[in-house]
Coordinates of C-alpha atoms and ligand atoms in Angstrom, one line a residue:
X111 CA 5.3 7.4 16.6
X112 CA 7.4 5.2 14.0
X113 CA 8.0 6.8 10.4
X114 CA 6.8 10.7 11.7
X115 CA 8.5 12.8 9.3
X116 CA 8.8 16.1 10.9
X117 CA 6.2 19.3 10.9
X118 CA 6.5 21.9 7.9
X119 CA 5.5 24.4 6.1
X120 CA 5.8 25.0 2.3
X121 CA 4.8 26.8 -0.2
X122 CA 2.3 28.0 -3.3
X123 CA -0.8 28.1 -1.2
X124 CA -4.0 26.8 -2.1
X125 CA -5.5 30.5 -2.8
X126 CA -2.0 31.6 -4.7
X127 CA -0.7 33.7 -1.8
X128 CA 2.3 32.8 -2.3
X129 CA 5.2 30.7 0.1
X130 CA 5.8 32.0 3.6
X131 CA 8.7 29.5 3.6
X132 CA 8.5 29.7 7.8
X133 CA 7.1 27.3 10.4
X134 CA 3.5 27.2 11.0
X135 CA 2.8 30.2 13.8
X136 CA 2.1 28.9 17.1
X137 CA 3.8 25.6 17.1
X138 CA 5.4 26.3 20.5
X139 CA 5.2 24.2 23.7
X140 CA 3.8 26.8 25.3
X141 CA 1.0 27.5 22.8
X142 CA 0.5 24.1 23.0
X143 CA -0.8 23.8 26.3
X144 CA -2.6 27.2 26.1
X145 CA -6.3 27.1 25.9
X146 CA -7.6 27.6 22.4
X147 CA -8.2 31.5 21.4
X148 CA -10.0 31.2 18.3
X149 CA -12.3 33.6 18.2
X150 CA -13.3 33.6 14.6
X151 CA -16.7 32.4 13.9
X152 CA -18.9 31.3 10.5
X153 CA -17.2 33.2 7.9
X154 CA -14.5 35.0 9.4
X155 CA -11.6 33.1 8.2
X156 CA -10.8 31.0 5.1
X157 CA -11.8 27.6 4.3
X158 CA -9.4 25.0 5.2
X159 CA -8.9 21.5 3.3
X160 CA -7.8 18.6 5.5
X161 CA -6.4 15.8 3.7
X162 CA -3.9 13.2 4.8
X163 CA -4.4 9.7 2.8
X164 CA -4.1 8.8 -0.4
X165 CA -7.7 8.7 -1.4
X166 CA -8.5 12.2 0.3
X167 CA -6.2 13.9 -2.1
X168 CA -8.1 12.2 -5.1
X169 CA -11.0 13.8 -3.9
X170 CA -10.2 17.1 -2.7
X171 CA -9.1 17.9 -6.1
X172 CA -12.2 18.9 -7.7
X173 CA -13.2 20.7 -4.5
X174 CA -10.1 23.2 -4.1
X175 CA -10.3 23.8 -8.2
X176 CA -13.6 24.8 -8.2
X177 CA -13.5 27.1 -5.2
X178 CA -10.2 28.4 -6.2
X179 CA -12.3 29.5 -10.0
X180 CA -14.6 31.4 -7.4
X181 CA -12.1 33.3 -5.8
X182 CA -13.1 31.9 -2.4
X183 CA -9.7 32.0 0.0
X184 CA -8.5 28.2 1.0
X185 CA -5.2 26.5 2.3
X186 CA -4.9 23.0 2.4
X187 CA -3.5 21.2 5.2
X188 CA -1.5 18.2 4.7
X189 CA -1.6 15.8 8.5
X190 CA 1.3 13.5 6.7
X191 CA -0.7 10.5 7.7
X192 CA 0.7 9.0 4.3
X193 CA 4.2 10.3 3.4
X194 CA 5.7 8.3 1.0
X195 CA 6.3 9.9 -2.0
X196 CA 3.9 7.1 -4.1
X197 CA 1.5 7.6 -0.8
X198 CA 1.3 11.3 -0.8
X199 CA 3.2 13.8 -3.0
X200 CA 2.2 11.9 -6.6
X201 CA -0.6 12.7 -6.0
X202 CA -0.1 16.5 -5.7
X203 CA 1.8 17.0 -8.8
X204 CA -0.4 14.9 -10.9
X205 CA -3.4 16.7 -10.1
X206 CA -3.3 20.2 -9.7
X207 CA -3.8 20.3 -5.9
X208 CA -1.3 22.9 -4.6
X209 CA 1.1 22.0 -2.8
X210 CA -0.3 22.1 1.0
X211 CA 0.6 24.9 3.4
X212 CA 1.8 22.9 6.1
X213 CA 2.7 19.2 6.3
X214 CA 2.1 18.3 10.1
X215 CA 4.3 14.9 9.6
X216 CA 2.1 13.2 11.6
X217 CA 3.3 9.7 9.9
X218 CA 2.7 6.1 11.3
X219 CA 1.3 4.7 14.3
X220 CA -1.6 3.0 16.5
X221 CA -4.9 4.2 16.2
X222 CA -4.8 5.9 19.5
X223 CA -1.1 7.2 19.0
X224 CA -2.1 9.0 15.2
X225 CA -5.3 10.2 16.0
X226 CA -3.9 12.0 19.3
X227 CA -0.8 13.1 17.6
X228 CA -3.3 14.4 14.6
X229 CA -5.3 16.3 17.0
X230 CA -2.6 17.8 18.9
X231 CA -1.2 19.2 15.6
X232 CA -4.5 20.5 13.9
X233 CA -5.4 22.3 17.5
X234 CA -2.2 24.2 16.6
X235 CA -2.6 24.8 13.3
X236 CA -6.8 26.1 13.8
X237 CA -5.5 28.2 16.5
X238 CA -3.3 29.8 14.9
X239 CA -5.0 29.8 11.5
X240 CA -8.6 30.5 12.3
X241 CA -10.2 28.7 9.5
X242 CA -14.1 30.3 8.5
X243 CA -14.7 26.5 8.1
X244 CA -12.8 23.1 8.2
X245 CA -13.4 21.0 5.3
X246 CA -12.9 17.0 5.9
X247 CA -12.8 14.2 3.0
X248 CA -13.9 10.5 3.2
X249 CA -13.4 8.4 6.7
X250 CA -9.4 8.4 7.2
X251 CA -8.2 9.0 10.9
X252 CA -7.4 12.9 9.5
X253 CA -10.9 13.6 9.3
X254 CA -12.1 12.4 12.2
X255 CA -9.5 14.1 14.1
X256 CA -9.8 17.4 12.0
X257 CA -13.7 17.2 12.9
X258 CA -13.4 16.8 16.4
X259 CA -10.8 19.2 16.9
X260 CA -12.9 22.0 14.5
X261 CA -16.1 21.3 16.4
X262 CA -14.1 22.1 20.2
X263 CA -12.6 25.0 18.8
X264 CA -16.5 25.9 17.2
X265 CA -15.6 26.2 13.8
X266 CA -17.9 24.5 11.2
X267 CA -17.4 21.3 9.2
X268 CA -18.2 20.3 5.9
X269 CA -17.7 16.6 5.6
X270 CA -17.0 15.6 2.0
X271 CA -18.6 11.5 1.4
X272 CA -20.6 11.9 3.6
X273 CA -23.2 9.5 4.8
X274 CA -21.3 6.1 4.0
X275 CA -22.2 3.2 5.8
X276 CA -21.0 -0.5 5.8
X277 CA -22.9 -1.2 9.3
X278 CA -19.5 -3.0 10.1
X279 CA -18.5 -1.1 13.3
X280 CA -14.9 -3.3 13.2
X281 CA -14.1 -1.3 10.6
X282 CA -12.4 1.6 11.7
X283 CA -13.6 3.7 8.9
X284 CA -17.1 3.3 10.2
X285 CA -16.4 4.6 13.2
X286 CA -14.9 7.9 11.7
X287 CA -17.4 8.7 9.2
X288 CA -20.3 8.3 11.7
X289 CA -18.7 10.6 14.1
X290 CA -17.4 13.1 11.8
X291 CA -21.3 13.1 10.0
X292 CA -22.4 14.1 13.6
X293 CA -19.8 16.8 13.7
X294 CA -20.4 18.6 10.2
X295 CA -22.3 21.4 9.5
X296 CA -22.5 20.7 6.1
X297 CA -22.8 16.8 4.6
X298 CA -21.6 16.2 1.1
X299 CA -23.2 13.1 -0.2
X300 CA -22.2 10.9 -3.3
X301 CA -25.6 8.7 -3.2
X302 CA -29.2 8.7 -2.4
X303 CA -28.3 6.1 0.2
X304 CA -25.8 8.2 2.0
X305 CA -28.9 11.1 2.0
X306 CA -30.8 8.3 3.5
X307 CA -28.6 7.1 6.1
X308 CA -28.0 10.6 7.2
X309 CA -31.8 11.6 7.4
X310 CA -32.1 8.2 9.6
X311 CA -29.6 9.3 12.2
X312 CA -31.3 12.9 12.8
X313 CA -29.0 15.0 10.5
X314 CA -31.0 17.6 9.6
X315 CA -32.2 18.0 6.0
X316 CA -30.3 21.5 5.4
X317 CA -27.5 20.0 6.4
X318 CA -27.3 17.6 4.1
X319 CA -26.3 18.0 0.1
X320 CA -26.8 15.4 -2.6
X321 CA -23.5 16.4 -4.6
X322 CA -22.2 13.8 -6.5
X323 CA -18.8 12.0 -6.3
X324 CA -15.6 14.2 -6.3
X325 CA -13.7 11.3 -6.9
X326 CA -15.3 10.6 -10.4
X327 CA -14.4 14.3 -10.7
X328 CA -10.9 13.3 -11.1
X329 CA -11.5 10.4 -13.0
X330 CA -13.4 12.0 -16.0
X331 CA -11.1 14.7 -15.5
X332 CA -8.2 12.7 -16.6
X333 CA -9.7 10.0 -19.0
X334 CA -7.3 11.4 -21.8
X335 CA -4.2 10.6 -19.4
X336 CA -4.7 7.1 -19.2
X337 CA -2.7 5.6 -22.2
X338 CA -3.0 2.2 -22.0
X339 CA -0.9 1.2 -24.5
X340 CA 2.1 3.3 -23.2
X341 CA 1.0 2.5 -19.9
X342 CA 1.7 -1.6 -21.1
X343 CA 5.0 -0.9 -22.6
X344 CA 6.6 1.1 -19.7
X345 CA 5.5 -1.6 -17.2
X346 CA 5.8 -4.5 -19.7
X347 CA 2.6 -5.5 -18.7
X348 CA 1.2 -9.1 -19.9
X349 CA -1.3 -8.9 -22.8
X350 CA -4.4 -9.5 -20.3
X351 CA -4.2 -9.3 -16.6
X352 CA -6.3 -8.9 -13.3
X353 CA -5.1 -5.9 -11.3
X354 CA -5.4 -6.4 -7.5
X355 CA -5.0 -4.0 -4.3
X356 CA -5.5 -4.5 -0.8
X357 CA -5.1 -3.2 2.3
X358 CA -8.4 -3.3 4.2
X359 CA -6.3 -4.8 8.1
X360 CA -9.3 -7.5 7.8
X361 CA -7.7 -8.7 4.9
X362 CA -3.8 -7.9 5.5
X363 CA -3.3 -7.8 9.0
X364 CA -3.6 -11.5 10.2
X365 CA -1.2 -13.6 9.0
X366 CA -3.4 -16.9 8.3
X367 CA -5.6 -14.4 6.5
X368 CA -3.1 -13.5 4.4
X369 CA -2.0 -16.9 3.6
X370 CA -5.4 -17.8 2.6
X371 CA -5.7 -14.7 0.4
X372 CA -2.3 -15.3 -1.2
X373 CA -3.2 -18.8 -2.1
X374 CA -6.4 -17.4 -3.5
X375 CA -4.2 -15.0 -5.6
X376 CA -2.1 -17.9 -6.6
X377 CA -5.2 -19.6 -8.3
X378 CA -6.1 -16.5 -10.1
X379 CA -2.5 -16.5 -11.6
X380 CA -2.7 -19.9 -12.6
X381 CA -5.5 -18.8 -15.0
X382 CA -4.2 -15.2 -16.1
X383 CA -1.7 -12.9 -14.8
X384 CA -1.7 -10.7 -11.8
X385 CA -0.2 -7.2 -11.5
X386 CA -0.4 -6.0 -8.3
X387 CA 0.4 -2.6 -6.5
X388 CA 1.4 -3.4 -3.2
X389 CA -0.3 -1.1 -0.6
X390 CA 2.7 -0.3 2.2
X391 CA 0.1 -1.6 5.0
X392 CA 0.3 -5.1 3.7
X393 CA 3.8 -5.2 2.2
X394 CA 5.5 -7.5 4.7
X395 CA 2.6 -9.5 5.6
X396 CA 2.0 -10.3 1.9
X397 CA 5.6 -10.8 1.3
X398 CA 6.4 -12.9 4.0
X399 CA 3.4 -15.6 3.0
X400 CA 5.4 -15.7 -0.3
X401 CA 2.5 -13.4 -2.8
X402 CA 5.9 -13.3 -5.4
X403 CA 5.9 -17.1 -5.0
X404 CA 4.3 -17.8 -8.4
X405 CA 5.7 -16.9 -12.3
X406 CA 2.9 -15.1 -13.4
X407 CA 1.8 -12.5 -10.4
X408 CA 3.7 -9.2 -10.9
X409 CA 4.5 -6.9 -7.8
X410 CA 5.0 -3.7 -8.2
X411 CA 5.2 -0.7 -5.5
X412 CA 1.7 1.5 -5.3
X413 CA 1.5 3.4 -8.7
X414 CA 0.8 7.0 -8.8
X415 CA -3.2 7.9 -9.7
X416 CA -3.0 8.1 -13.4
X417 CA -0.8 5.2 -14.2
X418 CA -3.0 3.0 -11.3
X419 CA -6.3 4.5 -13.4
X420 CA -4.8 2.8 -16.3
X421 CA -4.0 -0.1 -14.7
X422 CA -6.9 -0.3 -14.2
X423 CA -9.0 0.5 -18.0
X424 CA -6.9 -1.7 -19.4
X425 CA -7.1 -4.8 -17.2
X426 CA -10.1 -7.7 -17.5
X427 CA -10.9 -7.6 -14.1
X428 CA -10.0 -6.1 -10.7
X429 CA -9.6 -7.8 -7.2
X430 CA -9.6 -5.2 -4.3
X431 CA -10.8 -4.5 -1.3
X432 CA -10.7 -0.7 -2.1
X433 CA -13.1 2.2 -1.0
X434 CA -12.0 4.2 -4.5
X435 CA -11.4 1.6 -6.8
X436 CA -14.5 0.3 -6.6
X437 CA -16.4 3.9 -7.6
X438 CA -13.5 3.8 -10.1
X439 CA -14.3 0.9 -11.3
X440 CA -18.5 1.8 -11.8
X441 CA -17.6 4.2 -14.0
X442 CA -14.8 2.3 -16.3
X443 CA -16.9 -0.6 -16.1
X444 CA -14.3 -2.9 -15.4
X445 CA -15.6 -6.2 -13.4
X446 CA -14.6 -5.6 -10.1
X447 CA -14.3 -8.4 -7.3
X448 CA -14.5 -7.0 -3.7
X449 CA -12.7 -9.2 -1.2
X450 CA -15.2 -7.6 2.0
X451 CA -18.5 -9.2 3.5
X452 CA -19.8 -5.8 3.2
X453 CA -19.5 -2.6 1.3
X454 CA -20.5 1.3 2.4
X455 CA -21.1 1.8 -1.8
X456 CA -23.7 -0.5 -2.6
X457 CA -24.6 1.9 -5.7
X458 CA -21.5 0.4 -7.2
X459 CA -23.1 -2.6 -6.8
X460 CA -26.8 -1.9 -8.3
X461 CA -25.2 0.7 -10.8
X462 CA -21.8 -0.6 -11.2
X463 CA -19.5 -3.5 -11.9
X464 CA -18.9 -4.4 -8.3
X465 CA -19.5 -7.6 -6.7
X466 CA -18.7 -8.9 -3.2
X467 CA -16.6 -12.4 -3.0
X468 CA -15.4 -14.2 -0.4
X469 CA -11.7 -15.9 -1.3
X470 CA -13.2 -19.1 -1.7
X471 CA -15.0 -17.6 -4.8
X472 CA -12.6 -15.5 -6.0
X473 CA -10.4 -18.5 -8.5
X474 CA -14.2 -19.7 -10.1
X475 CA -15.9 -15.8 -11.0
X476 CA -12.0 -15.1 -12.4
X477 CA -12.4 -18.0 -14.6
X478 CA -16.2 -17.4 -15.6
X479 CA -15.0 -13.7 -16.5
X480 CA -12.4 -15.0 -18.7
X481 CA -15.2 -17.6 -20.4
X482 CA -17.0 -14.4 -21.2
X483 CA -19.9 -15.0 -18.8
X484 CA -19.8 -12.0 -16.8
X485 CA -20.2 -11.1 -13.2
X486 CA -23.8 -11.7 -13.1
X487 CA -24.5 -8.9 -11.3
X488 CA -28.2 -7.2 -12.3
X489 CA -26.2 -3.7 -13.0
X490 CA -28.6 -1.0 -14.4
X491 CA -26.9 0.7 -17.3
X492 CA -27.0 4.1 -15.6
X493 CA -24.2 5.4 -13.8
X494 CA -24.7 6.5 -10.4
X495 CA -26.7 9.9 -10.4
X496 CA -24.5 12.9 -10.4
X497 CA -21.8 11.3 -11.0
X498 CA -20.9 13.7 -13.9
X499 CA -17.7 15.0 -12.8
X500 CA -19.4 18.2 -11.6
X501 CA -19.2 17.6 -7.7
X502 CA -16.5 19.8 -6.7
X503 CA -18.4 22.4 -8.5
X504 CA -21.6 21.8 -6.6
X505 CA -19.7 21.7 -3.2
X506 CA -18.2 25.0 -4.1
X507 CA -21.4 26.6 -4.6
X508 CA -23.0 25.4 -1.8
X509 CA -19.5 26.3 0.0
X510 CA -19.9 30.1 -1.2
X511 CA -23.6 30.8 -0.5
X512 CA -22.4 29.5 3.0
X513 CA -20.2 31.7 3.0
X514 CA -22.3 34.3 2.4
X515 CA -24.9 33.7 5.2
X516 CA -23.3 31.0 7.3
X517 CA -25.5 31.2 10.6
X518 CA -28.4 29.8 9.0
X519 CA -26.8 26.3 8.5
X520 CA -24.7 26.2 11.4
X521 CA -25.0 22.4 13.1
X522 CA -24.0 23.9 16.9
X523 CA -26.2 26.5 16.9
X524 CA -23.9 29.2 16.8
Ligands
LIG892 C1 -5.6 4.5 5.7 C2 -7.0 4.6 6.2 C3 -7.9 3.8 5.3 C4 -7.7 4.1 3.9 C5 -6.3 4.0 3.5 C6 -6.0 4.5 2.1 C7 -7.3 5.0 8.6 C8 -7.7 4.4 9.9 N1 -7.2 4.2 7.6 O1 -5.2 3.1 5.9 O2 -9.3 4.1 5.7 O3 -8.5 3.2 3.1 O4 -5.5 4.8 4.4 O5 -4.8 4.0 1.6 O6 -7.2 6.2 8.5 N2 2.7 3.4 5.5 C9 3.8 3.6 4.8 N3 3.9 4.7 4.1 C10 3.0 5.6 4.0 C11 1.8 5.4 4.8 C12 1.6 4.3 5.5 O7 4.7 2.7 4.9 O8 3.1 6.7 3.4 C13 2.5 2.1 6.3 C14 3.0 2.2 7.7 O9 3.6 1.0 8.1 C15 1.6 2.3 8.5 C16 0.7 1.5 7.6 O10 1.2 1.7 6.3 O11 1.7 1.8 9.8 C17 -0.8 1.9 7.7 O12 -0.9 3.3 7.5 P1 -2.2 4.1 8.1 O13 -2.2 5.5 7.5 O14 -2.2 4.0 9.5 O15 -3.4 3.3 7.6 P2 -3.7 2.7 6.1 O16 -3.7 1.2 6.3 O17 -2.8 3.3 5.1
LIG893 N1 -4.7 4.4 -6.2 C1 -3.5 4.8 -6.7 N2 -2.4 4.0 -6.8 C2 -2.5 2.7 -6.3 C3 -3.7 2.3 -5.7 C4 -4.8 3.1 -5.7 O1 -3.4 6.0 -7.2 O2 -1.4 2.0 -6.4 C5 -5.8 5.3 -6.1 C6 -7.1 4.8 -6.6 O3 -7.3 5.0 -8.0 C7 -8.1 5.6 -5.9 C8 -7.5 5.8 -4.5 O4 -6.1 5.6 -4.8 O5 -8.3 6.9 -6.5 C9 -8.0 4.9 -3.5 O6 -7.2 4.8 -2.4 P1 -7.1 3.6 -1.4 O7 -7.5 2.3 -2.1 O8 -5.7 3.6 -0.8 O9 -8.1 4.0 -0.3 P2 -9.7 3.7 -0.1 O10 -10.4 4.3 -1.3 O11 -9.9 2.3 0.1 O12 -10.0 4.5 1.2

């Protein structure tokens, strides 16, 4: 594994108990090739948050606030699949998560190598922890990992975003939220859709929960942090700007790709300026085919949420091929141009400010934008439904009653 910062416990945990300041229990090479001994079941142990990317933090928020003002006991458990501090740790001290339990410093590698070194190091941890119930956010390789390894061990699920679908199987997002939605007990969906596509694979109806989108939790949550105008005058931001992200590997991966892309980018910045965090996945790739080439794009190393937010508010339009921003971007109403053939949010689309471009369009909507002639997307002037900033609130009542009587819903019949 490259970049695999090493295993660790820390402190404040997520129900206030309180640092234990020792390495997780278990962590042996001995208990490592025992058989599991959990031998908890539905309700016997706390609930345990698995996040490990940059977007699960943003939406595990809302979820471990609201169950921590019901009293329910939770840890969260950090797999160190992102580590940098602008990756990972931001995002803890800007909104109010506590700081995880353990860090398993899983870090970097092929799809095969993190997933294998993710599972290896949750089996630990649920062994020796045994959670009540594993809770598992968006489609990262840490929640497929933490749902497979929870549903061996026979301890329940509850998938947060659940029910996504792009129909893109090269993705490898796809893959892990349509195998972790077979796992959970309990689906947590942002969309009617999502409902939909669950009820069409066989997921039974209990299972499934129309919640809202923890995510816009956050973002309502902190609309009086994002200052633009401080915002422009630490960064020295241009007047008016498009912000752009990207990372998807079919955008960033192959280098003709990226070449295209960055002469695309080029074009926009001959029209306006272009302020761009740069994502570590396509850093070098994007660098190398010269993205800092031209006066007027600006590069800047991935913000952390609230100053990205505002980024964001303030600019004309957005490029990205981002799961997040473009929920973000629904609710700021901020035209948003979505480098993908294909999106798993289509509400963002019929609700939201979203449109899907190829590079070969992106230079001419820029410039309609900027003549004032819009995206010309038929948007409905309704947000998404639910999306209230009330979904970790909804997942934590549904999480208690659970609790309560957890047999009922179980998906393994347990
Ligand atoms: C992952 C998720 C993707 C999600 C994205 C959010 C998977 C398969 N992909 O993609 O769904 O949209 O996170 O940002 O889970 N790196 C660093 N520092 C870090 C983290 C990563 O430099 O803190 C670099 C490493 O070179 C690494 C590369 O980024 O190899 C990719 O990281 P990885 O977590 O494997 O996938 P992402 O592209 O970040
Ligand atoms: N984000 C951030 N800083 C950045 C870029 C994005 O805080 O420089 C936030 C963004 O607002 C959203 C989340 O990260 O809340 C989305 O993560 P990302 O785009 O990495 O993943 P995806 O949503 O595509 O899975």
């Amino acid at each position: 594994m490259s970049s695999a910062p090493a295993a660790r416990a820390s402190s404040d945990r997520a129900d206030g108990a309180g640092a234990d300041g020792e390495a997780a229990p278990g962590r042996t090479a001995e208990s490592a090739l025992a058989p599991p001994s959990y031998a908890g079941g539905p309700g016997a142990g706390e609930i345990v948050h698995i996040v490990g990317a940059r977007p699960n933090f943003v939406k595990a928020a809302p979820v471990v606030s609201a169950l921590a003002a019901r009293g329910l006991r939770q840890s969260v458990v950090h797999t160190g699949q992102h580590y940098d501090d602008r990756m990972s740790a931001v995002f803890f001290r800007e909104l109010g998560l506590p700081r995880p339990d353990v860090d398993l410093g899983v870090g970097s590698g092929s799809h095969a190598q993190q997933t294998a070194a993710l599972m290896t190091g949750l089996e630990e941890e649920f062994t020796s922890r045994s959670p009540g119930l594993v809770v598992v956010y968006g489609d990262v390789n840490s929640t497929l990992a933490a749902g497979l390894v929870a549903a061996k061990l026979h301890i329940p699920v509850a998938h947060v975003e659940a029910g996504l679908r792009s129909f893109d199987w090269s993705m490898p997002e796809e893959v892990n939220r349509r195998v972790t939605d077979q796992l959970a007990d309990l689906c947590f969906a942002t969309s009617p859709e999502a409902v939909g596509h669950l009820a069409a694979e066989g997921v039974a109806v209990d299972r499934i929960h129309l919640v809202g989108n923890p995510m816009i939790d956050t973002l309502l949550g902190s609309l009086d942090r994002f200052d633009t105008a401080a915002l422009r005058e630490r960064l020295d931001l241009p007047e008016s700007y498009v912000a752009a992200t990207l990372h998807r590997p079919a955008n960033v991966d192959d280098p003709d790709v990226v070449a295209r892309l960055v002469a695309r980018l080029h074009e926009v910045a001959d029209q306006i300026d272009v302020v761009m965090p740069v994502h570590p996945r396509g850093r070098a790739a994007l660098t190398a085919a010269g993205l800092d080439g031209h006066p007027r794009m600006h590069l800047l190393e991935p913000l952390g949420y609230v100053d990205f937010v505002t980024l964001v508010r303030a600019s004309t339009a957005v490029v990205t091929d981002s799961g997040g921003v473009q929920e973000e971007t629904t609710i700021l109403r901020v035209p948003c141009l979505t480098l993908r053939p294909n999106t798993e949010r289509p509400i963002t689309i019929t609700h939201g400010s979203n449109r899907l471009v190829t590079d070969s369009e992106l230079p001419g909507l820029v410039s309609k934008i900027l003549a004032g002639e819009g995206l010309g997307t038929a948007a409905v002037a309704d947000v998404p439904p639910l999306w209230d900033g009330r979904a970790g609130e909804r997942i934590a009542a549904v999480l208690a009653d659970w609790t309560a009587a957890p047999a009922a819903s179980a998906n393994r019949g347990a």
